[in-house]
Structures are given as structure tokens and as C-alpha cells.
Amino acid sequence: MPELPEVEVVRRGLQEHVAGKSISAVRVHHPRAVRRHEAGPGDLTARLLGARITGTGRRGKYLWLTLGEDGGHDETEALVVHLGMSGQMLLGPIRDDRHLRIAAVLDDGTALSFVDQRTFGGWQLAELVTVDGTAVPQPVAHVARDPLDPLFDRDHVVTVLRRKHSEIKRQLLDQTVVSGIGNIYADEALWRTKINGARTAALLPRRRLAELLDAASEVMTDALGQGGTSFDSLYVNVNGESGYFERSLDAYGREGEPCRRCGAVMRRDKFMNRSSFYCPKCQPRPRG
């Protein structure tokens, strides 16, 4: 599933190419792609026609387009884009339409396509609500700020983590505590700070928790600079190009390989139906 850097790459591409343009045509090719829009595909299509895309937004791994009346500035709703496991927002002609789920055309003739091989993603129109002084779509209201948010309060998150009596990695993945950190970047941040993900959050000193959050911010910023992490063709930017941060990963996916820091053989443990990758020497598991 795309994590914060990958979603931010897509948001930036959309901001550059679609902001200020209006939607002149929409067609839903697969009903699952609009299943979160309870009023159905007809309602979504009717409400999008003529709508002006006034900007883009993101919180954690959630992405949206803010909408206003054509020629107006009243932003009251947003088109929330759920990328799911394989969702892609593509601009221009697409080479393969087998997985085309929603097709839109902008007023300058640009094609905006939602392609989703596994059909876990989709589009949803939602009202904008204000949370902590920031307008976000209603389905995103429960999501905490992410480490790349200018208003992210690291000290507050550290205080929250100090009250959590469960594994620190589990808390990093809890989008109500801190958003945007998925499995890949959690493992990378834990490796950078020499913390094992199985350690109890409440038992870690405030200083170490702050270092961990800083490391998450740093690794996601590094990934953003390289277009994100792409293990296959499912994650691409708006131009259909893959990111290449995979080459820079220090922990994730490196089971059986030498730790880049100490040379010990990297390990993999099962975790929440996923995998955790770590160095047994640099990141020893907690006793007991």
C-alpha cells in the first residue's frame, strides 16, 4: 500500500497539473470504485460535472482534491481519493485500460484516470470539516497529523506514546496517534534509531521517542526526494513513473542480508499479518 511519501508524490503532481481546472466529463467504469460514496455513481458523477478543482490536500496516506463551483471560491467539499493497494491517478492517455475504474476529462481536454488493479481503492465525495484549525474531509477527521505536516506537534505525540503499553511499532502504525508511517518507513525509522519494534512504547524514554519520530520524518523526506518506494508497477506517480527509494532501504525487505551498520544478518519477524525487518545486534528484541 502506498505510504506517505508515495501519496505526497501523487498529490504534488495533481496540484501542478489539475488545480484551477474544471471537470467536464466523468464516467464510472466499475461500481466498486465508488462504493464508499453512499449515494452511488450517478450522484457522484452529477456532482463532479462542472466542479472546479481548487487545490489538493493530504493527511497521512489520505489524498483529496478540494472542489468549488466553476468560477467560485466556496470550498465546502472534497473528492477523497483512496489509493488502496494499487490505485493510480494518471494524467493523459493510458496505455492499458483493463484496470480503468473511473475516467474524467478536464476542461482543457486532459484525461484524469483512476486505475486500480485490485479494486481496493476508489473515489468518494465528502464534506469538508474543520479539525484543529485545518479543513479536512469528514472521512479523514479522525486521522492524526503526520510528521511532515507543518503543524505536527512532536512533543504531544511523544506524550501520547508514553501512555501506550503496547509495541512501539504498533503505535507507529496507528493512524490516530501519528499518521502516514506505514510498515516500510516504520521499519526504516526503527533501524535508524536502533530500536526494536517489539519494545513497549511506554517504557521508552521521551528522548528516544522523539528521536524515533524525527527519524520517521527524515526517512520519509529522503524517500520523497526519490519519488517514493516502488516494489512493482502498482505504485506510480501521475505520469506513470515509479519511485526508486527501494534501493536506499536499510531494513525493509533485507532478510538474510548484512546490516549496513554492523554486518549482522538481518531478520524478519511476523507482525500484524505483515513482516518486521530488523538487525538482531543493533536492535535486540526486549527480554521476556
Short mmCIF file of C-alpha atoms in Angstrom, two decimals:
data_model
loop_
_atom_site.label_atom_id
_atom_site.label_comp_id
_atom_site.label_asym_id
_atom_site.label_seq_id
_atom_site.Cartn_x
_atom_site.Cartn_y
_atom_site.Cartn_z
CA MET A 1 0.00 0.00 0.00
CA PRO A 2 1.37 3.46 -0.82
CA GLU A 3 2.62 5.27 2.27
CA LEU A 4 3.02 8.99 2.94
CA PRO A 5 5.90 9.75 0.51
CA GLU A 6 4.20 7.93 -2.36
CA VAL A 7 0.87 9.69 -1.75
CA GLU A 8 2.61 13.06 -1.45
CA VAL A 9 4.34 12.50 -4.80
CA VAL A 10 0.91 11.92 -6.38
CA ARG A 11 -0.57 14.97 -4.61
CA ARG A 12 2.20 17.23 -5.89
CA GLY A 13 1.70 16.00 -9.43
CA LEU A 14 -2.03 16.65 -9.23
CA GLN A 15 -1.51 20.08 -7.68
CA GLU A 16 0.74 21.06 -10.56
CA HIS A 17 -1.48 19.79 -13.36
CA VAL A 18 -5.14 19.90 -12.26
CA ALA A 19 -5.53 22.73 -9.74
CA GLY A 20 -7.66 25.52 -11.20
CA LYS A 21 -9.26 23.31 -13.84
CA SER A 22 -12.87 22.13 -14.05
CA ILE A 23 -14.24 18.66 -14.63
CA SER A 24 -16.15 18.43 -17.92
CA ALA A 25 -16.85 14.67 -18.08
CA VAL A 26 -16.88 11.69 -15.71
CA ARG A 27 -17.60 8.02 -16.27
CA VAL A 28 -17.54 5.27 -13.64
CA HIS A 29 -16.38 2.00 -15.20
CA HIS A 30 -16.55 -0.17 -12.08
CA PRO A 31 -19.05 0.26 -9.21
CA ARG A 32 -16.54 -0.87 -6.56
CA ALA A 33 -14.51 2.24 -7.27
CA VAL A 34 -17.31 4.40 -5.81
CA ARG A 35 -18.62 2.04 -3.13
CA ARG A 36 -17.63 4.49 -0.37
CA HIS A 37 -19.86 7.15 -1.97
CA GLU A 38 -23.15 6.00 -0.47
CA ALA A 39 -25.35 7.96 -2.89
CA GLY A 40 -23.98 5.91 -5.78
CA PRO A 41 -22.15 6.51 -9.07
CA GLY A 42 -24.92 8.64 -10.59
CA ASP A 43 -24.79 11.12 -7.74
CA LEU A 44 -21.00 11.30 -7.75
CA THR A 45 -20.92 11.88 -11.50
CA ALA A 46 -23.59 14.58 -11.39
CA ARG A 47 -21.89 16.46 -8.56
CA LEU A 48 -18.46 16.33 -10.18
CA LEU A 49 -19.60 17.69 -13.54
CA GLY A 50 -18.70 21.35 -13.72
CA ALA A 51 -16.89 21.31 -10.39
CA ARG A 52 -13.69 23.32 -10.23
CA ILE A 53 -10.62 21.71 -8.63
CA THR A 54 -9.38 24.47 -6.35
CA GLY A 55 -6.47 22.58 -4.85
CA THR A 56 -5.20 19.35 -3.33
CA GLY A 57 -4.75 18.08 0.21
CA ARG A 58 -3.17 15.21 2.09
CA ARG A 59 -3.05 13.97 5.65
CA GLY A 60 -1.00 10.87 6.27
CA LYS A 61 -1.87 8.44 3.48
CA TYR A 62 -5.17 10.18 2.63
CA LEU A 63 -5.37 12.30 -0.50
CA TRP A 64 -8.10 14.65 -1.74
CA LEU A 65 -9.00 17.32 -4.29
CA THR A 66 -10.81 20.37 -2.93
CA LEU A 67 -13.77 21.40 -5.07
CA GLY A 68 -15.68 24.62 -5.70
CA GLU A 69 -18.31 25.86 -8.13
CA ASP A 70 -16.92 26.76 -11.54
CA GLY A 71 -15.61 30.29 -11.24
CA GLY A 72 -16.27 30.43 -7.50
CA HIS A 73 -14.17 30.07 -4.37
CA ASP A 74 -16.51 28.41 -1.90
CA GLU A 75 -14.76 25.19 -0.92
CA THR A 76 -17.25 23.06 1.00
CA GLU A 77 -16.46 19.55 -0.21
CA ALA A 78 -13.65 17.39 -1.47
CA LEU A 79 -13.09 14.39 -3.68
CA VAL A 80 -11.32 11.89 -1.44
CA VAL A 81 -9.07 9.51 -3.37
CA HIS A 82 -8.49 6.14 -1.70
CA LEU A 83 -5.45 4.60 -3.42
CA GLY A 84 -5.81 1.31 -1.55
CA MET A 85 -3.24 -1.29 -2.54
CA SER A 86 -2.86 -0.43 -6.20
CA GLY A 87 -4.77 2.76 -7.02
CA GLN A 88 -3.22 5.16 -9.53
CA MET A 89 -4.19 8.71 -10.51
CA LEU A 90 -2.90 9.12 -14.06
CA LEU A 91 -2.87 12.15 -16.35
CA GLY A 92 -3.07 11.87 -20.12
CA PRO A 93 -3.66 8.83 -22.32
CA ILE A 94 -3.24 5.43 -20.66
CA ARG A 95 -1.65 2.52 -22.48
CA ASP A 96 -3.73 -0.22 -20.86
CA ASP A 97 -7.36 0.34 -19.85
CA ARG A 98 -8.03 -3.15 -18.42
CA HIS A 99 -7.98 -1.76 -14.88
CA LEU A 100 -9.53 1.64 -15.61
CA ARG A 101 -12.16 2.24 -12.91
CA ILE A 102 -13.06 5.93 -13.31
CA ALA A 103 -12.37 8.22 -16.26
CA ALA A 104 -12.65 12.01 -16.11
CA VAL A 105 -11.85 14.78 -18.56
CA LEU A 106 -10.82 18.29 -17.52
CA ASP A 107 -11.87 21.48 -19.28
CA ASP A 108 -8.54 21.70 -21.13
CA GLY A 109 -9.02 18.20 -22.55
CA THR A 110 -6.65 16.46 -20.12
CA ALA A 111 -7.69 12.92 -19.21
CA LEU A 112 -7.67 12.12 -15.49
CA SER A 113 -7.92 8.37 -14.89
CA PHE A 114 -8.27 6.28 -11.76
CA VAL A 115 -6.69 2.88 -12.43
CA ASP A 116 -6.84 0.18 -9.77
CA GLN A 117 -5.84 -3.43 -10.47
CA ARG A 118 -7.01 -4.82 -7.12
CA THR A 119 -10.10 -2.56 -6.79
CA PHE A 120 -9.48 -1.77 -3.10
CA GLY A 121 -9.38 1.99 -3.77
CA GLY A 122 -11.88 4.48 -5.11
CA TRP A 123 -13.37 7.99 -5.11
CA GLN A 124 -15.70 9.50 -2.53
CA LEU A 125 -17.26 12.96 -2.26
CA ALA A 126 -17.22 14.29 1.29
CA GLU A 127 -17.95 17.46 3.21
CA LEU A 128 -15.00 19.49 4.48
CA VAL A 129 -14.90 19.90 8.26
CA THR A 130 -12.50 21.85 10.47
CA VAL A 131 -10.27 19.87 12.84
CA ASP A 132 -7.69 21.73 14.94
CA GLY A 133 -7.99 24.73 12.63
CA THR A 134 -7.46 22.75 9.42
CA ALA A 135 -10.11 21.86 6.83
CA VAL A 136 -10.14 18.13 6.06
CA PRO A 137 -12.74 15.81 4.51
CA GLN A 138 -15.09 14.26 7.04
CA PRO A 139 -13.77 10.67 6.50
CA VAL A 140 -10.28 11.95 7.40
CA ALA A 141 -11.32 13.82 10.56
CA HIS A 142 -10.13 11.02 12.86
CA VAL A 143 -6.64 10.89 11.37
CA ALA A 144 -3.78 12.45 13.33
CA ARG A 145 -1.31 14.85 11.76
CA ASP A 146 1.75 13.31 10.13
CA PRO A 147 5.44 14.11 10.74
CA LEU A 148 5.68 16.18 7.53
CA ASP A 149 2.71 18.36 8.47
CA PRO A 150 3.95 21.90 9.34
CA LEU A 151 1.66 21.82 12.41
CA PHE A 152 2.83 18.41 13.61
CA ASP A 153 3.40 18.54 17.38
CA ARG A 154 6.16 16.04 18.09
CA ASP A 155 6.18 16.61 21.85
CA HIS A 156 2.45 15.97 22.06
CA VAL A 157 2.82 12.68 20.17
CA VAL A 158 5.66 11.67 22.49
CA THR A 159 3.35 12.29 25.45
CA VAL A 160 0.68 10.10 23.83
CA LEU A 161 3.19 7.32 23.14
CA ARG A 162 4.38 7.37 26.76
CA ARG A 163 0.87 6.27 27.76
CA LYS A 164 0.75 3.31 25.36
CA HIS A 165 1.52 -0.09 26.88
CA SER A 166 1.97 -1.96 23.60
CA GLU A 167 4.67 -2.41 20.97
CA ILE A 168 6.15 0.82 19.65
CA LYS A 169 5.79 -0.34 16.04
CA ARG A 170 2.08 -0.99 16.58
CA GLN A 171 1.74 2.61 17.77
CA LEU A 172 3.67 3.99 14.80
CA LEU A 173 1.12 2.28 12.53
CA ASP A 174 -1.87 3.65 14.47
CA GLN A 175 -3.17 6.49 12.29
CA THR A 176 -4.99 8.07 15.26
CA VAL A 177 -1.66 8.51 17.08
CA VAL A 178 0.55 9.63 14.20
CA SER A 179 -0.40 9.27 10.55
CA GLY A 180 1.48 8.42 7.38
CA ILE A 181 4.02 5.98 8.84
CA GLY A 182 3.35 2.61 7.28
CA ASN A 183 5.16 -0.71 7.60
CA ILE A 184 8.10 0.19 5.37
CA TYR A 185 9.00 3.51 6.95
CA ALA A 186 8.33 2.27 10.48
CA ASP A 187 10.99 -0.41 9.98
CA GLU A 188 13.37 2.14 8.50
CA ALA A 189 12.90 4.64 11.36
CA LEU A 190 13.32 1.89 13.96
CA TRP A 191 16.53 0.73 12.28
CA ARG A 192 17.92 4.26 12.17
CA THR A 193 17.32 4.71 15.90
CA LYS A 194 18.41 1.17 16.89
CA ILE A 195 15.02 0.44 18.49
CA ASN A 196 13.30 -2.92 18.14
CA GLY A 197 9.66 -2.55 17.14
CA ALA A 198 8.59 -5.05 19.82
CA ARG A 199 9.67 -2.76 22.65
CA THR A 200 6.87 -1.26 24.74
CA ALA A 201 6.20 2.37 23.83
CA ALA A 202 5.59 3.47 27.43
CA LEU A 203 8.97 2.09 28.53
CA LEU A 204 10.96 4.13 26.04
CA PRO A 205 12.38 7.46 27.31
CA ARG A 206 10.91 10.65 25.88
CA ARG A 207 14.24 11.41 24.22
CA ARG A 208 14.24 8.09 22.35
CA LEU A 209 10.64 8.52 21.24
CA ALA A 210 11.46 12.00 19.92
CA GLU A 211 14.45 10.59 18.04
CA LEU A 212 12.23 7.90 16.53
CA LEU A 213 9.67 10.43 15.28
CA ASP A 214 12.49 12.57 13.88
CA ALA A 215 13.89 9.52 12.11
CA ALA A 216 10.49 8.76 10.59
CA SER A 217 10.31 12.32 9.29
CA GLU A 218 13.83 12.11 7.89
CA VAL A 219 13.40 8.77 6.12
CA MET A 220 10.09 9.83 4.55
CA THR A 221 11.67 13.09 3.41
CA ASP A 222 14.52 11.11 1.86
CA ALA A 223 12.01 8.81 0.13
CA LEU A 224 10.02 11.79 -1.13
CA GLY A 225 13.15 13.15 -2.77
CA GLN A 226 13.49 9.90 -4.73
CA GLY A 227 9.86 9.65 -5.81
CA GLY A 228 8.84 7.16 -3.13
CA THR A 229 9.30 3.41 -2.88
CA SER A 230 8.15 1.13 -5.73
CA PHE A 231 8.50 -2.63 -5.47
CA ASP A 232 6.41 -3.23 -8.61
CA SER A 233 4.42 -1.34 -11.23
CA LEU A 234 1.40 -0.82 -8.94
CA TYR A 235 2.69 2.40 -7.37
CA VAL A 236 3.44 5.16 -9.88
CA ASN A 237 3.18 8.94 -9.98
CA VAL A 238 0.71 10.86 -12.19
CA ASN A 239 2.98 10.32 -15.19
CA GLY A 240 3.15 6.55 -14.66
CA GLU A 241 6.73 6.61 -13.35
CA SER A 242 7.98 4.56 -10.38
CA GLY A 243 9.99 5.83 -7.43
CA TYR A 244 13.42 4.40 -6.65
CA PHE A 245 13.87 4.72 -2.86
CA GLU A 246 13.77 0.91 -2.69
CA ARG A 247 17.48 0.99 -3.46
CA SER A 248 18.13 3.00 -0.30
CA LEU A 249 16.19 0.87 2.19
CA ASP A 250 18.29 -0.22 5.18
CA ALA A 251 15.84 -2.61 6.86
CA TYR A 252 12.64 -3.42 4.99
CA GLY A 253 12.88 -6.45 2.73
CA ARG A 254 16.52 -7.20 3.67
CA GLU A 255 16.07 -10.53 5.50
CA GLY A 256 19.27 -12.60 5.29
CA GLU A 257 21.37 -9.66 4.12
CA PRO A 258 24.11 -7.99 6.20
CA CYS A 259 23.15 -4.99 8.31
CA ARG A 260 24.57 -1.91 6.62
CA ARG A 261 25.72 -0.66 10.02
CA CYS A 262 27.24 -3.67 11.84
CA GLY A 263 27.22 -6.55 9.37
CA ALA A 264 24.92 -8.87 11.36
CA VAL A 265 22.40 -10.88 9.35
CA MET A 266 19.07 -9.06 9.12
CA ARG A 267 15.98 -10.89 10.38
CA ARG A 268 12.27 -10.90 9.67
CA ASP A 269 9.50 -11.48 12.21
CA LYS A 270 5.76 -11.79 11.60
CA PHE A 271 3.87 -8.75 12.82
CA MET A 272 0.14 -7.90 12.47
CA ASN A 273 -0.23 -10.03 9.31
CA ARG A 274 2.84 -8.27 7.92
CA SER A 275 6.59 -8.53 8.42
CA SER A 276 9.09 -6.63 10.54
CA PHE A 277 12.70 -6.42 9.39
CA TYR A 278 15.45 -5.58 11.87
CA CYS A 279 19.04 -6.15 12.90
CA PRO A 280 19.32 -8.56 15.87
CA LYS A 281 22.55 -6.90 17.04
CA CYS A 282 21.69 -3.21 16.61
CA GLN A 283 18.02 -3.71 17.56
CA PRO A 284 17.89 -6.53 20.12
CA ARG A 285 14.43 -7.79 21.00
CA PRO A 286 13.23 -6.99 24.52
CA ARG A 287 13.73 -9.78 27.05
CA GLY A 288 10.65 -11.73 28.04
#
